[in-house]
Amino acid sequence: MGTSDNTFRNFIRKHEKTVSFSDKPDIQYPIGIVEPSPCMEACPAGVNVKAYVSLIAAGKFHEALHVVRERNPLPGICGRVCTHPCETYCNRNQIDAPVAIRALKRFVADYELEHPIPKPQKTAGTREEKIAIIGSGPAGLTAAHDLAKSGFNVTIFEELSEPGGMLIAGIPSYRMPRDILKIEIDYIRNLGVKIITNKKISGKQDYNKLLKGYDAIYLAIGAHIGKKLGIPGEDDYEGFLDAVTFLREVNLGKPQKPGEKIIVIGGGNSAIDAARTALRLGSEVNIVYRRTRQEMPAEKEEINEAEKEGIKIHYLAAPAKIIGENNKVTGLECTKMKLGKPDESGRARPIAIKDSEFIIEADVIIPAISQEPDLSFLPKDHNIDISRWNTFTANENTMATNIPGIFAGGDAVTGPNTVIDAIAQGHVAAKSIERFINGEALEQTDSRTKPIETEIKIDLKNRPKTKRADIPMQKISERKNSFQEVEYGFDEATAIAEAQRCLRCGPCDECYICVSDCHKGLSVIHSKNGQDDYVLRLPPDFQSNNLADGNLHGILKSANGKDMPIELDSYIPVVKEELCRGCGDCVTVCEYDACQLIQKDGEIFVSQIDSDLCRGCGTCVTFCPSSAIQPSRYTSDWLSFKLKKIDPKKRNIVVFSCNWNGADFEKINTSKYKNINFIFIQTMCTGRIESTFILRALEEGADGILIVGCSADECHYEFGAKRFAETYAKVQQLAHMLGYDKYRIEYKTVSGKNTDKFVELVNNYTRKFK
Amino acid sequence: MDLVDQIKATNAYGCLECGKCTAVCPVSLFSQRYSPRSMLTKTIRNEFDSLYIDYDLWSCLTCRRCDAVCPANIDYSTLTQIVRSSAQDSGFHGKCSHAGAMELLQKTMTTKDLKQNRLDWVTNDLQIADTGEILYYVGCAPYFDVFFTDLDIATLDAAKSSVKILNKLGITPVLMSDERCCGHDLLWNGDVENFKMLAEKNIESVENTGAKTILFSCAECMSAFMNLYPEHGFKVKPKLMHMSQFLAEKLSNDELNLKESNTDITFQDPCRLGRHMGIYDEPRQVLKHNDGEHFHEMMQHDKKSLCCGVSAWMNCDITSKGIQKERLKQAKETGAEILAVACPKCHIHLTCTMKDKFVEDNYHMDIRDISTVVLERME
Ligand SMILES: Cc1cc2nc3c(=O)[nH]c(=O)nc-3n(C[C@H](O)[C@H](O)[C@H](O)COP(=O)(O)OP(=O)(O)OC[C@H]3O[C@@H](n4cnc5c(N)ncnc54)[C@H](O)[C@@H]3O)c2cc1C
Ligand code: SF4
Ligand code: SF4
Ligand code: SF4
Ligand code: SF4
């Protein structure tokens, strides 16, 4: 029994929901619902991590990027700076180390740069309505992206000279190269989004213009005002520069050394960024943080790099007083701390140790403790609810403020937070704005802002340990005075190997390739929230005794009445080990590398088919000399079943076709041919057609056999048609030797999906038998 | 005859459970599961239901290695054939390799008014006739060579060489354009009915040619005419000779002379030629003629020879490959360059393993039919 079959059965068993076939109410079939994997659950934006990681493992990089983009319009950016909660929740944590998901995302984004695909077309403007967005950070950009895709006219107003929000004003270029930022913002611009820079919305006039001229407003202004330290001396001396202002100056103005000896106060990303930036500009840098390294909110990787680069971090040290001389800062007095009981944030509360004061010398102090939004741009009578942290109060499911038509999101709502949360809120806001404009209820949105405990239980025991790929980095010595990107990307081989570490938690990879690949729309059952009630319906001509029929599929009826056709079993063949000779012919045949020889014992090797890589063409089945590969469809029993329809009283024409050339047997006017009995046999790929299929048909009484495939260079499976050409050459010779006339077997190809051509070929061939 | 009587006729009930069969069986040597003794025990206990679905019912090579050592004189190979045919009657089939292509070709050849083009390979330089005293029975080599294009194999060389030799000796052999598969494989797989149809057609065709002698390059075809046809009630009148026998006779009558060759050579005894028909000496006489020192025996030879690992296109698996590798190793160890064969099946199966990508280079040998070897050494 194949692994894929098992997975499917297990998954049915696990989710046991009984449904009935509408036209066969007596047969009951259980059907299930696919649960998301922990990584996807953990991602605030709901990016389908497992899907794109699986696609990377299969070498399908563009497809992987496509999956990322579905929920995240900024893949190259998040691939560099995302705080990757997905990795925190990755099941691999319980075995060795999480899959390097962020770096994999970066890899596919970078891959597209080297292997470009066509840019998206403009989508904005198919609808009349106009939407104003204030702020071009990730929250604003994401909403703009989604809204433009829905056809709205979107304008972003940005106070700074460049778009990107904190991505450009805060995050330094050695982590976030500006060309990447530009490319991803241009991608959104291509959809038709207008971005007006150097335009601060300010005062009553601007605000009223927006209210009048736009159908909805989205406030995504971020949090850019540095908070004060609240210690003595803060207002007395020169030599203060809050982190955000400092970074903005460096990033968008003139990069200048802030001072000789500087102290950064705080433990978040902005503290580390300010420190590493100052270091690169030539300062000697100390960081002062109240708790220990464990509690530091900045990314651990970032802290490591900062220390490696030569930044001294004073843990358990709280600023007590600024020391100065002649109006200028000369140092900071700190108190040593120890950790006490956890406070309401769950982190241990630092307690001062008596008489432990010490002084660190400095000429500049950069506080990086927190930021809040700058709300001064609003007119006094704005009436929008503001929280006690000076942020907008918005409904967390809809991002709507108390004023209809005004929405808010990102740091402006949450306070300083993360890029991926801003993106998530951008999506929610866009959805709500669309609903608002359409006059629909807002409260139905699929917001998922917090990771939830997932229920997927996969067996983690006995899983072999694998090493997580190290992320390649610039040498420490090369980083001095340089704003070159510190991290490098994976190469292809590393990316594939790393992606292969993924456990594919849950029953299916959810890559949706089947959905987009299958022209019949046979797709895998899918429901994320588990609320839909699915009914499985088999096609009217279904008979339970024709399970051998390769075309078994069902139609899924969801609660909302929409029909969704589904595929019940996989097409993935299985190697019957006792028959396998370990000759490796299948390894040669399958150009998807799905067949692999694994060592059984001693010198004995047997083939195994990787169900993730296999695309189900069935070519290996045809070419295995030992008949060791068992197809789940298109078996010889199935062929016999089909050939039973040969009618000795008529002339019989057997038409073989692949699944992709647009062949549609129903389009053939069979009633036109009174004396002819047609038997249509469709396989996934002509590669599955064995010489025996054809010879058997002849032997059983077929008068003519027509095979219609795709031309070799257009074969859906790339190598199937090429292989069938070999089979055909053999069959022709064998049939000739057996004395069959040449015209009795004919092989034709169709270019593209061309039903008319198919019909024409069948008609032409049939005419020979009139 | 009912099943039990048929079984009785093989002496199966006299089994002493000594296990000698399993000790010598090449399949048992490479498969941990397979034991002729236990298969036999199951048979005489009438455990047919489990036998019919047993993969290993189809593993036996019917090579008669066990029969040769059995103290109770049991014909285990025939017993296997009997159980297989009763399995087929009950609707059970073994797993044919190559998706059953060979079996299908064999069955197709039972078609009544078949008009084959099976002599397309006969070029103008070969003299052949429709009627005459000496008939050369080609066998299915023309089909094999097409089907095994990928192996780049030429089993037809045996036929081409044989006809050339005959022509050189002034003989114009009869080649039958309506020759059919001999049915050997079908019978051993238990398909008695189709086997009989082929036997009948072939005998009829042979009679039409007026042949007095039939020559074979294929040991299996010959064993069909020699043993299987008569066993199933078909009389075969002409004298039957394997090419090796024919050549040996000509050499000893000095009608033929062979040059000395400087190439070391060894010989693969086909199980059909050796243990099924008792022909061991003639191929050796031919190969050693005028050149004894270049002939080398493999570790297992004559009666103890190891078969080529697959029979009747069934169960070609890792066990088969194990046997084939072992045989190639033995051949290689003789130091010979050429491995002479006297059956196209040995030729195909050993070549397949030799060309297997996962078999090391040091198994490579020059495999040729005995007639091809002789033609090259003819003066
Ligand atoms: C130094 C630093 C490093 C960081 N590192 C990371 C990291 O590694 N990973 C991570 O996930 N997060 C990081 N963050 C946090 C992340 O950058 C923010 O959470 C995110 O950018 C918030 O997005 P936003 O769209 O809500 O706001 P922002 O990105 O702040 O964008 C808001 C924009 O609105 C504009 N604006 C404000 N008011 C007006 C107005 N009146 N008119 C016109 N325009 C206006 C601003 O100029 C700004 O461009 C970091 C933050 C900082 C400061
Ligand atoms: S192992 Fe793969 S599917 Fe599972 S949580 Fe990690 S990345 Fe996601
Ligand atoms: S082609 Fe067949 S016998 Fe050869 S390795 Fe693959 S599965 Fe095994
Ligand atoms: S050849 Fe086709 S069916 Fe076989 S493993 Fe490869 S993709 Fe799957
Ligand atoms: S006939 Fe040959 S293969 Fe069959 S059991 Fe006897 S020794 Fe083994």
mmCIF file of C-alpha atoms in Angstrom, chain A residues 189-393:
data_model
loop_
_atom_site.group_PDB
_atom_site.id
_atom_site.type_symbol
_atom_site.label_atom_id
_atom_site.label_comp_id
_atom_site.label_asym_id
_atom_site.label_seq_id
_atom_site.Cartn_x
_atom_site.Cartn_y
_atom_site.Cartn_z
ATOM 1 C CA ARG A 189 2.799 49.813 -8.333
ATOM 2 C CA ASN A 190 2.404 47.640 -11.436
ATOM 3 C CA LEU A 191 -1.040 46.665 -10.254
ATOM 4 C CA GLY A 192 -1.943 50.317 -10.679
ATOM 5 C CA VAL A 193 -1.377 51.602 -7.155
ATOM 6 C CA LYS A 194 -0.413 55.292 -7.028
ATOM 7 C CA ILE A 195 2.168 56.230 -4.412
ATOM 8 C CA ILE A 196 2.617 59.936 -3.706
ATOM 9 C CA THR A 197 5.760 60.557 -1.680
ATOM 10 C CA ASN A 198 6.831 63.694 0.146
ATOM 11 C CA LYS A 199 3.199 64.227 0.970
ATOM 12 C CA LYS A 200 2.403 64.436 4.621
ATOM 13 C CA ILE A 201 -1.299 64.458 5.298
ATOM 14 C CA SER A 202 -1.613 67.241 7.801
ATOM 15 C CA GLY A 203 -4.317 69.453 9.185
ATOM 16 C CA LYS A 204 -7.967 69.981 8.585
ATOM 17 C CA GLN A 205 -7.750 70.826 4.890
ATOM 18 C CA ASP A 206 -5.886 67.661 3.846
ATOM 19 C CA TYR A 207 -8.046 65.514 6.023
ATOM 20 C CA ASN A 208 -11.312 66.887 4.684
ATOM 21 C CA LYS A 209 -10.083 66.450 1.121
ATOM 22 C CA LEU A 210 -9.604 62.771 1.838
ATOM 23 C CA LEU A 211 -12.990 62.436 3.472
ATOM 24 C CA LYS A 212 -14.667 64.027 0.493
ATOM 25 C CA GLY A 213 -12.645 62.623 -2.344
ATOM 26 C CA TYR A 214 -12.376 58.969 -1.317
ATOM 27 C CA ASP A 215 -14.756 56.160 -0.575
ATOM 28 C CA ALA A 216 -12.645 54.801 2.270
ATOM 29 C CA ILE A 217 -9.523 55.749 4.181
ATOM 30 C CA TYR A 218 -6.936 53.473 5.659
ATOM 31 C CA LEU A 219 -4.665 54.846 8.363
ATOM 32 C CA ALA A 220 -1.365 52.972 8.263
ATOM 33 C CA ILE A 221 0.908 55.594 9.696
ATOM 34 C CA GLY A 222 3.103 53.346 11.813
ATOM 35 C CA ALA A 223 4.683 54.406 15.092
ATOM 36 C CA HIS A 224 7.548 56.775 14.571
ATOM 37 C CA ILE A 225 7.884 58.899 17.719
ATOM 38 C CA GLY A 226 10.532 57.628 20.081
ATOM 39 C CA LYS A 227 9.450 57.388 23.684
ATOM 40 C CA LYS A 228 11.325 59.143 26.428
ATOM 41 C CA LEU A 229 13.452 57.342 29.030
ATOM 42 C CA GLY A 230 12.021 59.191 31.997
ATOM 43 C CA ILE A 231 15.285 59.447 33.979
ATOM 44 C CA PRO A 232 17.037 62.478 35.491
ATOM 45 C CA GLY A 233 19.191 64.525 33.152
ATOM 46 C CA GLU A 234 17.334 63.582 30.018
ATOM 47 C CA ASP A 235 16.323 67.134 29.180
ATOM 48 C CA ASP A 236 19.466 68.791 30.518
ATOM 49 C CA TYR A 237 22.190 67.911 28.042
ATOM 50 C CA GLU A 238 22.926 67.806 24.359
ATOM 51 C CA GLY A 239 23.756 64.387 22.886
ATOM 52 C CA PHE A 240 20.407 62.675 22.688
ATOM 53 C CA LEU A 241 19.066 61.063 19.560
ATOM 54 C CA ASP A 242 16.206 58.593 19.594
ATOM 55 C CA ALA A 243 16.833 55.457 17.594
ATOM 56 C CA VAL A 244 14.119 55.913 14.986
ATOM 57 C CA THR A 245 15.197 59.465 14.219
ATOM 58 C CA PHE A 246 18.832 58.422 14.059
ATOM 59 C CA LEU A 247 18.082 55.549 11.659
ATOM 60 C CA ARG A 248 15.830 57.699 9.480
ATOM 61 C CA GLU A 249 18.602 60.274 9.165
ATOM 62 C CA VAL A 250 21.087 57.578 8.155
ATOM 63 C CA ASN A 251 18.711 55.810 5.828
ATOM 64 C CA LEU A 252 17.092 58.711 4.057
ATOM 65 C CA GLY A 253 19.318 61.688 4.851
ATOM 66 C CA LYS A 254 23.068 61.901 5.364
ATOM 67 C CA PRO A 255 24.797 58.965 7.053
ATOM 68 C CA GLN A 256 26.931 60.546 9.780
ATOM 69 C CA LYS A 257 28.850 59.133 12.673
ATOM 70 C CA PRO A 258 26.592 59.941 15.649
ATOM 71 C CA GLY A 259 29.481 60.206 18.144
ATOM 72 C CA GLU A 260 32.720 58.590 19.292
ATOM 73 C CA LYS A 261 31.322 56.538 22.104
ATOM 74 C CA ILE A 262 27.669 55.847 22.086
ATOM 75 C CA ILE A 263 25.203 54.002 24.265
ATOM 76 C CA VAL A 264 22.020 52.465 22.920
ATOM 77 C CA ILE A 265 19.335 51.794 25.492
ATOM 78 C CA GLY A 266 16.865 48.980 24.858
ATOM 79 C CA GLY A 267 16.665 45.393 23.684
ATOM 80 C CA GLY A 268 14.421 45.362 20.662
ATOM 81 C CA ASN A 269 15.199 45.214 16.959
ATOM 82 C CA SER A 270 15.493 48.954 16.727
ATOM 83 C CA ALA A 271 18.086 49.008 19.504
ATOM 84 C CA ILE A 272 20.209 46.399 17.778
ATOM 85 C CA ASP A 273 19.803 48.087 14.395
ATOM 86 C CA ALA A 274 20.751 51.482 15.806
ATOM 87 C CA ALA A 275 23.794 49.960 17.482
ATOM 88 C CA ARG A 276 24.997 48.039 14.442
ATOM 89 C CA THR A 277 24.416 51.082 12.236
ATOM 90 C CA ALA A 278 26.405 53.349 14.566
ATOM 91 C CA LEU A 279 29.166 50.747 14.634
ATOM 92 C CA ARG A 280 29.318 50.750 10.856
ATOM 93 C CA LEU A 281 29.614 54.552 10.927
ATOM 94 C CA GLY A 282 32.672 54.282 13.169
ATOM 95 C CA SER A 283 31.374 54.681 16.725
ATOM 96 C CA GLU A 284 32.271 52.549 19.704
ATOM 97 C CA VAL A 285 28.987 51.065 20.830
ATOM 98 C CA ASN A 286 27.528 49.823 24.131
ATOM 99 C CA ILE A 287 24.009 48.516 24.599
ATOM 100 C CA VAL A 288 22.318 48.698 27.957
ATOM 101 C CA TYR A 289 19.460 46.317 28.672
ATOM 102 C CA ARG A 290 17.522 45.742 31.877
ATOM 103 C CA ARG A 291 17.031 42.016 31.676
ATOM 104 C CA THR A 292 19.074 39.077 30.415
ATOM 105 C CA ARG A 293 19.704 37.945 26.872
ATOM 106 C CA GLN A 294 16.823 35.473 27.132
ATOM 107 C CA GLU A 295 14.263 38.214 27.593
ATOM 108 C CA MET A 296 15.605 40.448 24.840
ATOM 109 C CA PRO A 297 12.828 40.940 22.266
ATOM 110 C CA ALA A 298 15.233 41.368 19.352
ATOM 111 C CA GLU A 299 15.832 38.353 17.134
ATOM 112 C CA LYS A 300 18.457 36.036 18.585
ATOM 113 C CA GLU A 301 20.293 35.969 15.254
ATOM 114 C CA GLU A 302 20.535 39.743 15.357
ATOM 115 C CA ILE A 303 21.907 39.773 18.911
ATOM 116 C CA ASN A 304 24.494 37.177 17.952
ATOM 117 C CA GLU A 305 25.639 39.148 14.957
ATOM 118 C CA ALA A 306 25.788 42.384 16.955
ATOM 119 C CA GLU A 307 28.028 40.788 19.559
ATOM 120 C CA LYS A 308 30.179 39.148 16.925
ATOM 121 C CA GLU A 309 30.657 42.485 15.231
ATOM 122 C CA GLY A 310 32.039 43.916 18.471
ATOM 123 C CA ILE A 311 29.136 45.580 20.233
ATOM 124 C CA LYS A 312 29.229 45.297 24.005
ATOM 125 C CA ILE A 313 25.878 44.478 25.529
ATOM 126 C CA HIS A 314 25.433 45.173 29.226
ATOM 127 C CA TYR A 315 22.701 42.849 30.399
ATOM 128 C CA LEU A 316 20.835 43.412 33.677
ATOM 129 C CA ALA A 317 21.736 47.076 33.618
ATOM 130 C CA ALA A 318 19.128 49.815 33.943
ATOM 131 C CA PRO A 319 19.818 53.451 33.090
ATOM 132 C CA ALA A 320 19.568 55.510 36.269
ATOM 133 C CA LYS A 321 20.845 58.974 35.423
ATOM 134 C CA ILE A 322 22.447 60.890 32.597
ATOM 135 C CA ILE A 323 25.810 62.369 33.394
ATOM 136 C CA GLY A 324 26.977 65.498 31.633
ATOM 137 C CA GLU A 325 29.408 68.355 31.580
ATOM 138 C CA ASN A 326 29.241 71.726 29.853
ATOM 139 C CA ASN A 327 25.775 71.016 28.552
ATOM 140 C CA LYS A 328 26.984 67.831 26.909
ATOM 141 C CA VAL A 329 26.439 64.184 27.681
ATOM 142 C CA THR A 330 29.534 62.431 29.031
ATOM 143 C CA GLY A 331 28.105 59.150 30.246
ATOM 144 C CA LEU A 332 25.313 57.099 31.710
ATOM 145 C CA GLU A 333 24.953 55.899 35.220
ATOM 146 C CA CYS A 334 23.426 52.428 35.390
ATOM 147 C CA THR A 335 22.134 50.221 38.159
ATOM 148 C CA LYS A 336 22.789 46.504 38.208
ATOM 149 C CA MET A 337 19.612 44.423 38.233
ATOM 150 C CA LYS A 338 18.530 40.916 39.098
ATOM 151 C CA LEU A 339 15.459 39.083 37.852
ATOM 152 C CA GLY A 340 12.395 38.726 40.037
ATOM 153 C CA LYS A 341 8.924 37.279 39.477
ATOM 154 C CA PRO A 342 7.321 37.626 36.037
ATOM 155 C CA ASP A 343 5.318 40.765 35.388
ATOM 156 C CA GLU A 344 2.072 41.032 33.437
ATOM 157 C CA SER A 345 3.946 40.706 30.136
ATOM 158 C CA GLY A 346 5.182 37.325 31.343
ATOM 159 C CA ARG A 347 8.802 38.435 31.439
ATOM 160 C CA ALA A 348 10.761 38.391 34.677
ATOM 161 C CA ARG A 349 10.629 41.740 36.404
ATOM 162 C CA PRO A 350 14.064 43.270 36.937
ATOM 163 C CA ILE A 351 14.836 44.397 40.479
ATOM 164 C CA ALA A 352 17.577 46.886 41.268
ATOM 165 C CA ILE A 353 20.535 45.679 43.318
ATOM 166 C CA LYS A 354 21.431 48.193 46.020
ATOM 167 C CA ASP A 355 24.608 50.227 45.646
ATOM 168 C CA SER A 356 25.532 48.635 42.374
ATOM 169 C CA GLU A 357 25.717 51.775 40.280
ATOM 170 C CA PHE A 358 28.364 52.030 37.586
ATOM 171 C CA ILE A 359 29.076 54.508 34.834
ATOM 172 C CA ILE A 360 29.581 53.953 31.110
ATOM 173 C CA GLU A 361 31.240 56.789 29.261
ATOM 174 C CA ALA A 362 29.569 58.192 26.165
ATOM 175 C CA ASP A 363 29.178 61.333 24.103
ATOM 176 C CA VAL A 364 25.860 60.284 22.552
ATOM 177 C CA ILE A 365 22.991 58.293 24.011
ATOM 178 C CA ILE A 366 20.418 56.659 21.733
ATOM 179 C CA PRO A 367 17.276 55.545 23.522
ATOM 180 C CA ALA A 368 15.496 52.772 21.652
ATOM 181 C CA ILE A 369 12.834 51.766 24.087
ATOM 182 C CA SER A 370 9.613 52.133 22.188
ATOM 183 C CA GLN A 371 7.691 54.267 19.752
ATOM 184 C CA GLU A 372 4.195 55.551 19.346
ATOM 185 C CA PRO A 373 2.241 56.903 16.370
ATOM 186 C CA ASP A 374 2.407 60.586 15.519
ATOM 187 C CA LEU A 375 -1.240 61.586 15.665
ATOM 188 C CA SER A 376 -0.594 65.323 15.375
ATOM 189 C CA PHE A 377 -1.611 65.305 11.711
ATOM 190 C CA LEU A 378 -5.278 64.830 12.605
ATOM 191 C CA PRO A 379 -7.570 67.818 12.980
ATOM 192 C CA LYS A 380 -8.796 68.322 16.522
ATOM 193 C CA ASP A 381 -12.351 67.190 15.790
ATOM 194 C CA HIS A 382 -11.382 63.888 14.168
ATOM 195 C CA ASN A 383 -13.472 61.881 16.661
ATOM 196 C CA ILE A 384 -11.542 58.634 16.026
ATOM 197 C CA ASP A 385 -11.184 56.529 19.182
ATOM 198 C CA ILE A 386 -7.623 56.653 20.465
ATOM 199 C CA SER A 387 -6.266 54.196 23.051
ATOM 200 C CA ARG A 388 -4.301 55.098 26.153
ATOM 201 C CA TRP A 389 -1.110 54.121 24.307
ATOM 202 C CA ASN A 390 -1.857 56.795 21.735
ATOM 203 C CA THR A 391 -2.769 54.258 19.064
ATOM 204 C CA PHE A 392 -5.924 53.943 16.978
ATOM 205 C CA THR A 393 -8.583 51.675 18.435
#
